[in-house]
Structures are given as C-alpha cells and as structure tokens.
Short mmCIF file of C-alpha atoms in Angstrom, two decimals:
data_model
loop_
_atom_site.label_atom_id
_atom_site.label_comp_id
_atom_site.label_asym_id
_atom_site.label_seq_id
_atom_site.Cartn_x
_atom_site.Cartn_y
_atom_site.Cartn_z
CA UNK G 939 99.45 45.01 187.90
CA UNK G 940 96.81 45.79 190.67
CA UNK G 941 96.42 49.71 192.22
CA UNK G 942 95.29 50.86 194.94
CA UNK G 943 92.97 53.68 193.80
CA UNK G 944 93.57 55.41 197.33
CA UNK G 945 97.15 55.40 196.96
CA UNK G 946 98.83 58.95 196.45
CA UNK G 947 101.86 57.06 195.69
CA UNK G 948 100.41 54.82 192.83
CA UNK G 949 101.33 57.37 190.14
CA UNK G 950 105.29 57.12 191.37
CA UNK G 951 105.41 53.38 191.50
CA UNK G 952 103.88 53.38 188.13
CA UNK G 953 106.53 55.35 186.55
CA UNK G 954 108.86 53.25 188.34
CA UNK G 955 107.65 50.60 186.85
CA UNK G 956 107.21 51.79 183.13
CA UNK G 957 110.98 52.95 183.34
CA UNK G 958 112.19 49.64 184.30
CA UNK G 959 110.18 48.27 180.90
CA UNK G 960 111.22 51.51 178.50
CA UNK G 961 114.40 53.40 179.93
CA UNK G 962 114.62 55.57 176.91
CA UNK G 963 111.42 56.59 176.86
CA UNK G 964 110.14 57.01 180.98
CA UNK G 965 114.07 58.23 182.05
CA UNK G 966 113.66 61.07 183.98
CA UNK G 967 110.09 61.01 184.09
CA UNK G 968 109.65 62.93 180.69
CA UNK G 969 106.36 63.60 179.64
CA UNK G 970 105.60 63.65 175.59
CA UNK G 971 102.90 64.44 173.57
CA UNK G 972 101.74 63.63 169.94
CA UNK G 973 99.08 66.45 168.56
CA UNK G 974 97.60 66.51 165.55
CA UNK G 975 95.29 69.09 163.81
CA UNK G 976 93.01 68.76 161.37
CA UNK G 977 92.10 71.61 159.38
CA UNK G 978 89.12 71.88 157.13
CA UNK G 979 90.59 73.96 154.61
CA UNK G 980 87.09 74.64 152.79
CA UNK G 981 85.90 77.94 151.44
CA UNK G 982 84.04 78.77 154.71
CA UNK G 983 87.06 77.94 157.18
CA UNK G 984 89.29 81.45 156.13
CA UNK G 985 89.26 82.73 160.34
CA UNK G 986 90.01 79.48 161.68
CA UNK G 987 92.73 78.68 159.78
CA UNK G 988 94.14 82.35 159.91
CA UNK G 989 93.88 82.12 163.92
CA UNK G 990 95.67 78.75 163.79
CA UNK G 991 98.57 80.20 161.64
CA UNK G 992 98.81 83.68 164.23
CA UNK G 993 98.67 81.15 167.21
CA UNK G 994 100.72 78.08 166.54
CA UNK G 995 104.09 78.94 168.06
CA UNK G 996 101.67 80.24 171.57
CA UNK G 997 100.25 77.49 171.25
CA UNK G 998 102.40 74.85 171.49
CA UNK G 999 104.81 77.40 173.48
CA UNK G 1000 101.79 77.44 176.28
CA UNK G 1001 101.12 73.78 176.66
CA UNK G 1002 105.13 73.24 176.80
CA UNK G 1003 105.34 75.40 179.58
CA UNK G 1004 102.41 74.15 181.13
CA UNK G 1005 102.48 70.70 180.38
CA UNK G 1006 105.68 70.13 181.81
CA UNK G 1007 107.41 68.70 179.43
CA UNK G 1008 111.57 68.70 179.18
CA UNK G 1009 113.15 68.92 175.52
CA UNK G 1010 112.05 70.11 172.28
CA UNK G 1011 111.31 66.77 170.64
CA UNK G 1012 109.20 65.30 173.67
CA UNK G 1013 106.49 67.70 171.92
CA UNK G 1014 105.66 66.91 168.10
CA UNK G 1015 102.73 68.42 165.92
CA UNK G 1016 101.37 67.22 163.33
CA UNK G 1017 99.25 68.77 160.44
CA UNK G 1018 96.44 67.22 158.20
CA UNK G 1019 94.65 69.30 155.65
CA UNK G 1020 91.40 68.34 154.15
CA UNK G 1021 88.84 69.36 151.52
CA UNK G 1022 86.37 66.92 149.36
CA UNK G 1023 86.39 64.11 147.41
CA UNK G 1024 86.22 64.57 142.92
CA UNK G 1025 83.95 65.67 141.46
CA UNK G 1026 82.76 68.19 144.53
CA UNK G 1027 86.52 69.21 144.60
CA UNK G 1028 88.90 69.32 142.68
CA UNK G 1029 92.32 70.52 144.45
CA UNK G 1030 93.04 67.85 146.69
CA UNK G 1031 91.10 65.34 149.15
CA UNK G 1032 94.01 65.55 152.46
CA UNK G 1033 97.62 66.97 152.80
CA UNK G 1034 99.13 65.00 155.06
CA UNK G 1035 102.37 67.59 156.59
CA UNK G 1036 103.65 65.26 159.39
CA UNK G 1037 104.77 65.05 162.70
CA UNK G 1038 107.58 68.21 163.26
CA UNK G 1039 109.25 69.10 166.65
CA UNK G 1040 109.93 72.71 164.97
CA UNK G 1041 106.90 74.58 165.34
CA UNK G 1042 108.74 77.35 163.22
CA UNK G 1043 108.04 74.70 160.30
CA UNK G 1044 104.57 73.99 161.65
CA UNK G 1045 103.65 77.66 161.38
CA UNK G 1046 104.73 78.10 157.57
CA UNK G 1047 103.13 74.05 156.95
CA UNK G 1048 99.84 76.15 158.27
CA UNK G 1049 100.83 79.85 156.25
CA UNK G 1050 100.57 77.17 152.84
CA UNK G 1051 96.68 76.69 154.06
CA UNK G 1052 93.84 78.98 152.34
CA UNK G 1053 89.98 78.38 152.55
CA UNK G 1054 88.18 77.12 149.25
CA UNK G 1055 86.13 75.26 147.41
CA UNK G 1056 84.37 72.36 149.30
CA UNK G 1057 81.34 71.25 146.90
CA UNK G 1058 78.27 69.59 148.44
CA UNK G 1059 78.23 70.65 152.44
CA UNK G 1060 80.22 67.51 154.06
CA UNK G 1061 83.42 67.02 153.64
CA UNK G 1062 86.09 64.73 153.49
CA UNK G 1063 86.68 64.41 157.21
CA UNK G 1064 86.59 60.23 157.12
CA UNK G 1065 89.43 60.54 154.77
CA UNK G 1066 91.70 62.40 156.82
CA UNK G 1067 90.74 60.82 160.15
CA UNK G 1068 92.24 57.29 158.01
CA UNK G 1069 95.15 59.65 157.00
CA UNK G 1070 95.66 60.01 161.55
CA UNK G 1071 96.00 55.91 161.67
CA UNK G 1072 98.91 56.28 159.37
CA UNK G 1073 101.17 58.42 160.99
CA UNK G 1074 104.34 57.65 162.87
CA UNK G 1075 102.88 57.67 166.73
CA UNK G 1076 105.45 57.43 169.20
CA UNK G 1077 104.26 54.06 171.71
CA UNK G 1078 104.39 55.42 174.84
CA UNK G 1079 103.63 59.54 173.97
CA UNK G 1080 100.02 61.22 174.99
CA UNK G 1081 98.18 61.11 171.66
CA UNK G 1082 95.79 63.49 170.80
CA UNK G 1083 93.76 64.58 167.50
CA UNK G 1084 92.28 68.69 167.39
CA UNK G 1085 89.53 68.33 164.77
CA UNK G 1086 88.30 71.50 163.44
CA UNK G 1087 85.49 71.80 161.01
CA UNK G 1088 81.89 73.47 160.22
CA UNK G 1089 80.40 70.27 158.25
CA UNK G 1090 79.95 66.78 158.61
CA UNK G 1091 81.35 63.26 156.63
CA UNK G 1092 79.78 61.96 154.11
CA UNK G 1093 77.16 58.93 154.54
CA UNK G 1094 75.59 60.28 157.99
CA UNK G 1095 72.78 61.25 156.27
CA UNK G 1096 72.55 64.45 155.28
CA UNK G 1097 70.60 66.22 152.78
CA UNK G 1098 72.15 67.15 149.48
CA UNK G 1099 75.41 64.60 149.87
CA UNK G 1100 77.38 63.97 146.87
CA UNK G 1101 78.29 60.79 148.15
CA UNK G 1102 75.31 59.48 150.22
CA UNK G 1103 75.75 56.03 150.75
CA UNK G 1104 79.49 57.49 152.92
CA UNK G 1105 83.04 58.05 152.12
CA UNK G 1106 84.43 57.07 148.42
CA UNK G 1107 87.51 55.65 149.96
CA UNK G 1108 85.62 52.74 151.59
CA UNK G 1109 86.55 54.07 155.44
CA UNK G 1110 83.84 54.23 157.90
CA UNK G 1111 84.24 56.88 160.20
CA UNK G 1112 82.75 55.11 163.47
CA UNK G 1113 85.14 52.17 162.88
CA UNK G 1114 88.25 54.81 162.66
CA UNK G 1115 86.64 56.18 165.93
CA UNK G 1116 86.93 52.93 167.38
CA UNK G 1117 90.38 52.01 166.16
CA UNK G 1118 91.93 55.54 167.29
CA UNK G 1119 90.09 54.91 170.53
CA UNK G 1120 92.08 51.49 171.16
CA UNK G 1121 95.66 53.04 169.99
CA UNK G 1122 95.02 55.81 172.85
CA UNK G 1123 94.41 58.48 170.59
CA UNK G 1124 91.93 61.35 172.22
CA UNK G 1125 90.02 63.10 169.68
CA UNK G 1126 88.72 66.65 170.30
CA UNK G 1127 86.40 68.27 167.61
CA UNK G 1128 85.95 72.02 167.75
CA UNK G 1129 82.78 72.45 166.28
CA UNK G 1130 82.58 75.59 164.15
CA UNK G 1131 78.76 77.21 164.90
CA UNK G 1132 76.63 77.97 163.65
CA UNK G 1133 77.56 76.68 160.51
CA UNK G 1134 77.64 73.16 161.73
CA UNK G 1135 74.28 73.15 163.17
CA UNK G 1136 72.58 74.31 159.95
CA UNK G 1137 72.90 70.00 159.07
CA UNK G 1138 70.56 67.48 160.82
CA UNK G 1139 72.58 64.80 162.45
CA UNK G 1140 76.48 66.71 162.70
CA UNK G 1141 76.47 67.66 166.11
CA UNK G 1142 75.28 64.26 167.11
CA UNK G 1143 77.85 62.39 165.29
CA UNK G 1144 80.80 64.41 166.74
CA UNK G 1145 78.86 63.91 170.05
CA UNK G 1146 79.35 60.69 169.70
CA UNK G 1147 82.78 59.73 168.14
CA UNK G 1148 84.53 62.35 170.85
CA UNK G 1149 82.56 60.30 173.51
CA UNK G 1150 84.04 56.65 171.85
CA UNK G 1151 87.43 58.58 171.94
CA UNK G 1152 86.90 59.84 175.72
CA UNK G 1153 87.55 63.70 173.98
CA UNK G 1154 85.26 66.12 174.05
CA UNK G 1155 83.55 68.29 171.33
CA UNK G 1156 84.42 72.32 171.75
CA UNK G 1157 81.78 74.67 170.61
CA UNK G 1158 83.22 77.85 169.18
CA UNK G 1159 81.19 80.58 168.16
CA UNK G 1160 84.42 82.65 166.91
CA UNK G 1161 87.42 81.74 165.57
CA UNK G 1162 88.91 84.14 168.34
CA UNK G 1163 88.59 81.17 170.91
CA UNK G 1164 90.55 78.43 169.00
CA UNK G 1165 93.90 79.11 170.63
CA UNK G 1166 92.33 79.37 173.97
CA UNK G 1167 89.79 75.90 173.54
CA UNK G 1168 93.52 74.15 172.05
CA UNK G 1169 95.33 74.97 175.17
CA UNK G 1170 92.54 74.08 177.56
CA UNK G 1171 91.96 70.74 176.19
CA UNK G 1172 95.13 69.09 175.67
CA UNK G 1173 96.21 70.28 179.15
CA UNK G 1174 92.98 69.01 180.21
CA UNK G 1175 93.64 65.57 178.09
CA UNK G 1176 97.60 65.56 179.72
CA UNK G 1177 96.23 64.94 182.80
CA UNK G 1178 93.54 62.61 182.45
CA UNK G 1179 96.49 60.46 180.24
CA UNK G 1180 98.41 60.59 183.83
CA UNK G 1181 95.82 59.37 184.86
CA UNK G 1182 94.80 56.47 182.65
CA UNK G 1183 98.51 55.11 182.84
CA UNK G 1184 98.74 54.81 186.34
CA UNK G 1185 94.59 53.23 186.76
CA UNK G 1186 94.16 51.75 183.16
CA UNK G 1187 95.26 47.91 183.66
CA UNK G 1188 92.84 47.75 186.62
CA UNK G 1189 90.22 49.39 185.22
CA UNK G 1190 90.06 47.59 181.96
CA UNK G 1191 90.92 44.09 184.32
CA UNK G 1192 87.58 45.45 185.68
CA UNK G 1193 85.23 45.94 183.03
CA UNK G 1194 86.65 43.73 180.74
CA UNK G 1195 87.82 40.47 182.92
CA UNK G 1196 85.02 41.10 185.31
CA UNK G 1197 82.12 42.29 183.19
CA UNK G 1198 81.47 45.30 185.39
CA UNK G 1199 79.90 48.29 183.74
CA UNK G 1200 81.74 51.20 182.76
CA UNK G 1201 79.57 53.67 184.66
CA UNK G 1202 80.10 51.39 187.82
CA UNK G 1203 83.88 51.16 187.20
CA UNK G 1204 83.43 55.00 187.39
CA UNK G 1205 81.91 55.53 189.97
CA UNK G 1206 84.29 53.80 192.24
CA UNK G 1207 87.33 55.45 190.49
CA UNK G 1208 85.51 58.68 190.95
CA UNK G 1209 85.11 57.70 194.67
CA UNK G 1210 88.63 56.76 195.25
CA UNK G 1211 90.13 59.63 193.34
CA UNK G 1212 88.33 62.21 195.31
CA UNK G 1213 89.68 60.62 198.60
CA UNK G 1214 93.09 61.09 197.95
CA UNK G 1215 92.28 64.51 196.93
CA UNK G 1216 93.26 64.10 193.05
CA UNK G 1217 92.64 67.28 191.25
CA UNK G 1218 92.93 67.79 187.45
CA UNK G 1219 92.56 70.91 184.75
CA UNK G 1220 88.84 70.87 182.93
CA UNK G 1221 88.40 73.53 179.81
CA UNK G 1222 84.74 74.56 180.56
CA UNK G 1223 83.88 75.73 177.53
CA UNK G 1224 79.94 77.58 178.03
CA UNK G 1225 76.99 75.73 176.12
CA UNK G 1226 75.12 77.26 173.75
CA UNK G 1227 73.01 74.30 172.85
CA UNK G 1228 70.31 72.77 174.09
CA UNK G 1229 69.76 69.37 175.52
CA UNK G 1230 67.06 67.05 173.97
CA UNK G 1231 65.94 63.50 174.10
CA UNK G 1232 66.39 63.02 170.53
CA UNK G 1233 69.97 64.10 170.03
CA UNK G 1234 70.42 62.24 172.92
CA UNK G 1235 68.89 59.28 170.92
CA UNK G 1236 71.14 60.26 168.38
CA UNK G 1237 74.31 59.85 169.67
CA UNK G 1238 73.49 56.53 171.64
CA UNK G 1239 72.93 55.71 168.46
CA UNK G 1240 75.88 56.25 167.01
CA UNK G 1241 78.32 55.22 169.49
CA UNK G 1242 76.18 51.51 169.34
CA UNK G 1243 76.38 50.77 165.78
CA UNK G 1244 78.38 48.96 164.18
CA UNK G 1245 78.84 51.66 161.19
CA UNK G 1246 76.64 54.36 159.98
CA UNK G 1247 74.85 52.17 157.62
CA UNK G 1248 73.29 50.52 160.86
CA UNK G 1249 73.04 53.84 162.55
CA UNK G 1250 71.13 55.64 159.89
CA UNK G 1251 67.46 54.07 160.13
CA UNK G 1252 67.59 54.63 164.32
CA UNK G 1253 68.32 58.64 163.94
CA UNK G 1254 65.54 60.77 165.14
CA UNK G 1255 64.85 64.29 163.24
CA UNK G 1256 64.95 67.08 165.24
CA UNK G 1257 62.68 69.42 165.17
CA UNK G 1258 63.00 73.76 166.27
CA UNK G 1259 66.51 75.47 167.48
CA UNK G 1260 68.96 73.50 169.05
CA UNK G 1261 71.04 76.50 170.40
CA UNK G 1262 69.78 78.09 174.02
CA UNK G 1263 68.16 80.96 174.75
CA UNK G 1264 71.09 83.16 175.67
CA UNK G 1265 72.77 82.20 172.72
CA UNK G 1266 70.45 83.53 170.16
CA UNK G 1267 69.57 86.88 172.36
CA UNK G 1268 73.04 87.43 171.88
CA UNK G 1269 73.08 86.71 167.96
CA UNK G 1270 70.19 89.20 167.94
CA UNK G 1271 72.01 91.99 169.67
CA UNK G 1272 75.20 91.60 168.24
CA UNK G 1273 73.93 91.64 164.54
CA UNK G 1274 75.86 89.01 163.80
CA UNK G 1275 76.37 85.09 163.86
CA UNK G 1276 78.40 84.77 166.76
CA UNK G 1277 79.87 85.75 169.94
CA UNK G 1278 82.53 88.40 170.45
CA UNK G 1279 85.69 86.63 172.20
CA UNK G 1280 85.58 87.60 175.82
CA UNK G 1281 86.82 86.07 179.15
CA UNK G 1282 85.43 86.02 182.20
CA UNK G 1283 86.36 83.87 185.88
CA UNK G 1284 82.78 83.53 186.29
CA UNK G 1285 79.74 82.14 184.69
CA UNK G 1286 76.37 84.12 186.07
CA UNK G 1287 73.46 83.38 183.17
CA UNK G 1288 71.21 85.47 182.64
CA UNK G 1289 67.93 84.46 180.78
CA UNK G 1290 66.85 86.67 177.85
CA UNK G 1291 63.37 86.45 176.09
CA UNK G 1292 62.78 83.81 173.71
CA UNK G 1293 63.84 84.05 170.35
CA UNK G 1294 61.37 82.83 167.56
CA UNK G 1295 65.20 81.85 165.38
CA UNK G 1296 65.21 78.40 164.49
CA UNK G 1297 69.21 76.46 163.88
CA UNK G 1298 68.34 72.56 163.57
CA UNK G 1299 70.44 70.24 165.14
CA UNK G 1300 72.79 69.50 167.76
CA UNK G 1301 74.05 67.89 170.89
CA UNK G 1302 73.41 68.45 174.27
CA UNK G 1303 76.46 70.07 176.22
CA UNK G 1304 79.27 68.34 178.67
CA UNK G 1305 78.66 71.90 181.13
CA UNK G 1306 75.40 73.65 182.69
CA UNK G 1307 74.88 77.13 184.44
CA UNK G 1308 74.56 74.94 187.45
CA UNK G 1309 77.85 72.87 187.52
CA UNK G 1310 80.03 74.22 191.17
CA UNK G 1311 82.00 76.83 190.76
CA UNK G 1312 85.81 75.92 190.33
CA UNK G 1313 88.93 77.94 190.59
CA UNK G 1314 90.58 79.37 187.16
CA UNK G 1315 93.68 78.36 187.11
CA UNK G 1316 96.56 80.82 187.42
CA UNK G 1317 99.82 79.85 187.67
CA UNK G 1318 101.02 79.12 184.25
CA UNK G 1319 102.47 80.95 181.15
CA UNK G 1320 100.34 83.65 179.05
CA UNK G 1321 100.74 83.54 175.72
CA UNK G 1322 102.99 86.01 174.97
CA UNK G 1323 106.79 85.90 173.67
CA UNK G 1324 110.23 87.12 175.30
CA UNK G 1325 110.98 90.65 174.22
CA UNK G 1326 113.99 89.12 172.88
CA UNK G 1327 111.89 87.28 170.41
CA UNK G 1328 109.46 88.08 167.67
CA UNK G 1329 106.21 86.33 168.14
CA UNK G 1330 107.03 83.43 165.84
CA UNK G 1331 110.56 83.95 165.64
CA UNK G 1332 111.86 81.22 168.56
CA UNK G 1333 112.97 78.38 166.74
CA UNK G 1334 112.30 74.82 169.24
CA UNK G 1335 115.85 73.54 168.11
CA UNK G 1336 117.11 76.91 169.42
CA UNK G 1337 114.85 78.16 172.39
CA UNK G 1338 112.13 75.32 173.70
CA UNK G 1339 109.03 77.69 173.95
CA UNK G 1340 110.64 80.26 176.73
CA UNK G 1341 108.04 82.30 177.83
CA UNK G 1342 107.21 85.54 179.76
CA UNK G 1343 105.01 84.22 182.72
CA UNK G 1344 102.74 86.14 185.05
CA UNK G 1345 99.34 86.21 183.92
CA UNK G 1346 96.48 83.26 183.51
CA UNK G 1347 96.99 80.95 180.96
CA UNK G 1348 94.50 82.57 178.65
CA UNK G 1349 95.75 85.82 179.09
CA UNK G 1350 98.00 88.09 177.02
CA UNK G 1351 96.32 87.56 174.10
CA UNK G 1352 94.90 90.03 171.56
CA UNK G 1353 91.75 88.83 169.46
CA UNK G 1354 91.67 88.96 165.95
CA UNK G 1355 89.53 92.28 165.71
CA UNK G 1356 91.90 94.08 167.37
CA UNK G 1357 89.59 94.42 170.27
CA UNK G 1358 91.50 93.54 173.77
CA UNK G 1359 90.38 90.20 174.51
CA UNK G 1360 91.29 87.76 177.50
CA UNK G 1361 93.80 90.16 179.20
CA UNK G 1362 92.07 92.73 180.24
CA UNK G 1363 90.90 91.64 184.41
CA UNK G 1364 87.97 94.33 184.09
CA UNK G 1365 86.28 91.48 182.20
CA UNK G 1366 86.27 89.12 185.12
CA UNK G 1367 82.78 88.51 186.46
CA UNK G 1368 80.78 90.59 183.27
CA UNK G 1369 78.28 88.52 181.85
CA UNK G 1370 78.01 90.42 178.61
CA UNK G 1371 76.49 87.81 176.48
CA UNK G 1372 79.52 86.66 175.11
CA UNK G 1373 80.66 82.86 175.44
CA UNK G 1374 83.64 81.91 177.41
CA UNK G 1375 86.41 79.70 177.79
CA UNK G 1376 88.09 78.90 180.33
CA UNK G 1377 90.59 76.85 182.06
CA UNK G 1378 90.02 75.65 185.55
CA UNK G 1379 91.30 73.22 188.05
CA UNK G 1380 89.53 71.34 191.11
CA UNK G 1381 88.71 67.63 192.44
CA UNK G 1382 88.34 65.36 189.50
CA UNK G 1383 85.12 64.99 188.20
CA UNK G 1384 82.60 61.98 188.07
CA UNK G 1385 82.64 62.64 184.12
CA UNK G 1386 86.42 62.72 183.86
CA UNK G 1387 86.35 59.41 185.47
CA UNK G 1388 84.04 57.80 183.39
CA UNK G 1389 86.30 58.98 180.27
CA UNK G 1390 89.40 57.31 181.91
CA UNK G 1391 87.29 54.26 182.37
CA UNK G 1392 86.09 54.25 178.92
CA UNK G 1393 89.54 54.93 177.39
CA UNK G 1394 91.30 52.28 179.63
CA UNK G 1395 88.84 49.74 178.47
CA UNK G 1396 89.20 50.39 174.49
CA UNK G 1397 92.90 50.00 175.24
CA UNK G 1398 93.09 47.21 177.44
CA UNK G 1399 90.48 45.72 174.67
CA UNK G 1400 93.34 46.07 172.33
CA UNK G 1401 95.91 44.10 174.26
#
C-alpha cells in the first residue's frame, strides 16, 4: 500500500484498512501495548528497583490514561530479572515473571526483587535480552523493552570480565538487537550513572543497540527519575508506533525496494510530516555527557558489525571525562554522585568552571542546550491515585488505572528522599544544577523521523 505522506487522513484509512485484515484486534480503534522491564537485580541496583516497586501501579496507571488505551488487557507488563552467569553468581542468571494485565501482580512480581551479588562488573544482560525473544508478544500490540542497568554484557571488552570472549549461553547481543529490531520491539536502556561510565566501551554499546532498535538510551543520575524517564518514553515510543504503522510499508518499499538511504528516506518523511502539521511527545531527558569523535567511532562501530567479535578490534579508547561540565560542578557541590530529582519547564545552562574529575567513557547525547524550546505538555494525568484508593490498591480487573487529573504528567509525585519533587511549580524555570526530565510535545522532529525510517526498514526487512 502507497501513502501520501501529506495526507492528514492517511492515519484513518490505515486503520481502516488494518481492521478489515484483524477485526479482533483494530475494532474500535484500540490501541495496545506490550512493555517489558528489565531489572538488573545486582548488589548495586537497591534504589532502582525500590523506585520501580513504589511506582509500578503510577506507572502503568499514567501511560493508560495517557496513552489512550480502552480495557485493562490492551496494556500488559512484563518482568525480567537478571544477575550473572556461575561462577560470578550464584543465585540465578534471569527470572523470567511474564506478561500480566494486573499490575497489582506486577507490583508484588517486583516486591520479590532485592539487589545482590553480581561478581565481575558486567552482567548477564545478553541472557535476558534472549529471555525478551521468548515471550508471548501479541502481533499487532506496540512492543517495547525498559532496560535498566549500571554495567555492561559480557564480551564487549571490558577489563576484568569473567567471561571475555561474551556471553556463556552462546547469544550475541548485537544479533538479539537486530532480531528485536525486525519483530518491532523498541528498546530503551536507562543508563544508571555514574556507575556505568566507570567501564570503557558501555555507553557506546547501549548507544548503539537503542539506535538499531530506533529507542533511545535515558541517562539517570538518580533513581528518583525512573518513573518519570518510563512514562516519557513509552508515550514518546506510542506515538512514533502510530506513526510507523500508518508510513512503514512505504518507507521500507523505499529504502529497501529502491535502495534509497535511510537518512534520505528521512528527510523527506521529516518534510512531509511537518507540512501536515504532525506533532508528537519527545522525553528530553538533559545530557550530562559529552560528545566525542571516538565514542562516536564507537558506536558506528557497533551498529556495523556483524557481532562483537568483529566490533572489538575497531573500538577506540577514550581518553579524560566523558560527563560535561555542568554535570560534575554539580557532583562537586552536592557532595555526592548524582543529581537531586528536580523539574523544571525550562532548560537555561549555565557553565561552571572546569572540573579536573575524570569518569571514562560514554556516548554523546540525543539533546543539546541549544535544541528550540518546545511546550511541556500538560494535559494528562499526574501520578497520583483516587482518594478512594490506596496508592497500589486499584486492582486493573477491578478499576483500569482511574486517575485524579489536573496537573502535568510528571507532577504529583514525591521523590524518594522525601524532598517535594516534580510538583511543586516554584521549580519551573530554576536552573539549580539538577538534571531534568521532561515531557514535551511539538512538530515532529528530523530525528524522530529517521527512527521511524530505520524501524520501518528492519521490519519491512523481515517480511
């Protein structure tokens, strides 16, 4: 089927379509989603998984609300648990939970979790990506994978790796990139710092499978900002999935039957998109590394090999800190190793002295200081509960994720420390040092289109 790109009424023909092929699935127009998280359940990982557990039922409550979707079942969750591979660990490599439409369940699948053990620093992350390929994914569902760790895989070349030469169970984690990329499954990796970028190639790698998956990776600096970076990007992801199912046929007839280049391709969608005045969400999530030709290198590198036995002798050692200025003035005058959770509706860097603290590598960042200013979104659910509820009390069987609405997606929310965090409007416009998250919505980007381009050419590739 050919579109016209400039056609505001593409999207409804398409459904039209699609329900005339699956009436169970596209009656009504019913949206559904298929999320997974991954949870590195190592000894350093205690905050992240505790702030998954609080969260959970927000959560998924939040992008119900906001992703428009109709019944309980049209959103399922899934839950992967991972530590290392005998002899670094001992308890178990993955636990493999499921997919669950009661995020009730979900929540006490998560309340099982603990942090421990872990052996040599990676981990066995190619493991449980495999254990993703083997779940029940619904056909015609938006599929997306939430990856949350501080270390790397084994076999990328790290220093110290109990199992150098990569992952004992024979998987290749750039191939499982490639084969989730082709079954339409969007991997996001929220990248645990600065733990992660204490290893030489991490941040590269998860550069680079994220970019074969068209996700994104999510630098957190605090566990306080994993509900918030959650939210943002699967909303984010259920739009550019709209988006790719209405466009994808002629965009992969494009690059693959006519040999175009993606970047081409995406330029013209980008074009064509912006005339009939398509707007999306974008989590904006503010960088705290910095860019560099050889991590650059790096994850080129990656994405073009074959496996990470070819990609190894190509990698490039970087040398000096990775993270940006601001980032380690605020280290320094917090005393700590991160940022406190904050929010604000506007980005105005400032730039601090240099700091002689050295973190090795990582990649450069998806947003600058100097990207246009876009409006926050504001019209959705906060996280917070009906008073008629306790917070995870609503059962989806029972009550689908009724909220209390009124405020900005990411607000309502208490951080961790007990310090108000993304709630209080005071906040808006203070550039106190502290990294933000945010959730905002404007004309589609020209990188937004290259990732539907690049995810409706790994999937037309498959057909």
């Amino acid at each position: 089927m050919d579109y016209d790109y400039n056609s505001g009424s593409q999207q409804q023909r398409y459904d039209q379509h699609q329900q005339q092929q699956n009436p169970q699935i596209y009656d009504d127009g019913r949206r559904m989603l298929d999320l997974v998280f991954i949870q590195d359940c190592t000894g350093s990982q205690g905050s992240y998984i505790s702030s998954a557990t609080k969260n959970i039922e927000k959560i998924c409550a939040t992008i119900f609300e906001s992703g428009k979707l109709s019944a309980a079942e049209d959103l399922r969750v899934g839950l992967i648990a991972f530590r290392d591979h005998p002899p670094q660990d001992h308890t178990y490599i993955t636990k493999n939970f499921g997919f669950s439409s009661d995020i009730s369940r979900v929540q006490n699948n998560l309340s099982t979790l603990y942090a421990s053990g872990g052996g040599d620093g990676p981990e066995a992350i190619t493991a449980a990506l495999a254990e993703t390929l083997e779940m029940d994914w619904r056909e015609n569902a938006s599929k997306m994978v939430v990856l949350i760790a501080d270390a790397p895989p084994h076999g990328i070349g790290e220093y110290g790796d109990g199992f150098d030469d990569g992952s004992p169970d024979g998987h290749d984690p750039l191939q499982l990139a490639r084969i989730m990329a082709s079954k339409g499954i969007t991997l996001f990796f929220v990248a645990c710092e600065p733990a992660l970028s204490g290893y030489q190639y991490a941040t590269d790698f998860y550069k680079a499978i994220t970019n074969i998956t068209s996700g994104l990776m999510l630098p957190l600096t605090t566990a306080d900002l994993l509900a918030h970076a959650i939210v943002g990007s699967v909303l984010e992801n259920l739009d550019m999935e709209r988006l790719v199912r209405e466009v994808g046929q002629a965009v992969a007839a494009r690059i693959l039957g006519n040999n175009e280049s993606v970047d081409d391709v995406a330029r013209e969608l980008h074009e064509k998109l912006l005339l009939r005045n398509e707007s999306t969400k974008k989590v904006v999530i503010e960088s705290i590394y910095k860019d560099s030709e050889e991590s650059r290198h790096n994850v080129e590198s990656y994405m073009k090999a074959a496996n990470l036995k070819e990609a190894r002798p190509l990698l490039k050692k970087v040398h000096g800190t990775r993270f940006t200025e601001k980032y380690h003035a605020a280290r320094q005058s917090s005393g700590g190793y991160g940022y406190s959770s904050s929010w604000s509706s506007a980005y105005a860097p400032t730039t601090p002295p240099r700091s002689s603290m050295k973190s090795p590598t990582t990649s450069p960042s998806r947003f600058s200081p100097s990207s246009p200013p876009r409006k926050v979104v504001t019209d959705f659910a906060a996280f917070g509960a009906p008073k008629t509820a306790s917070v995870f009390g609503t059962k989806v069987a029972q009550t689908p994720f009724s909220l209390a609405g009124g405020k900005a997606a990411f607000g309502g929310m208490r951080n961790m420390s007990g310090r108000p965090g993304f709630d209080d409007e005071d906040d808006d416009g203070d550039d106190d040092g502290a990294q933000k998250v945010q959730l905002r919505e404007d004309s589609i980007t020209l990188d937004q289109a290259r990732r539907i381009a690049v995810s409706s050419a790994w999937r037309g590739a498959r057909t």
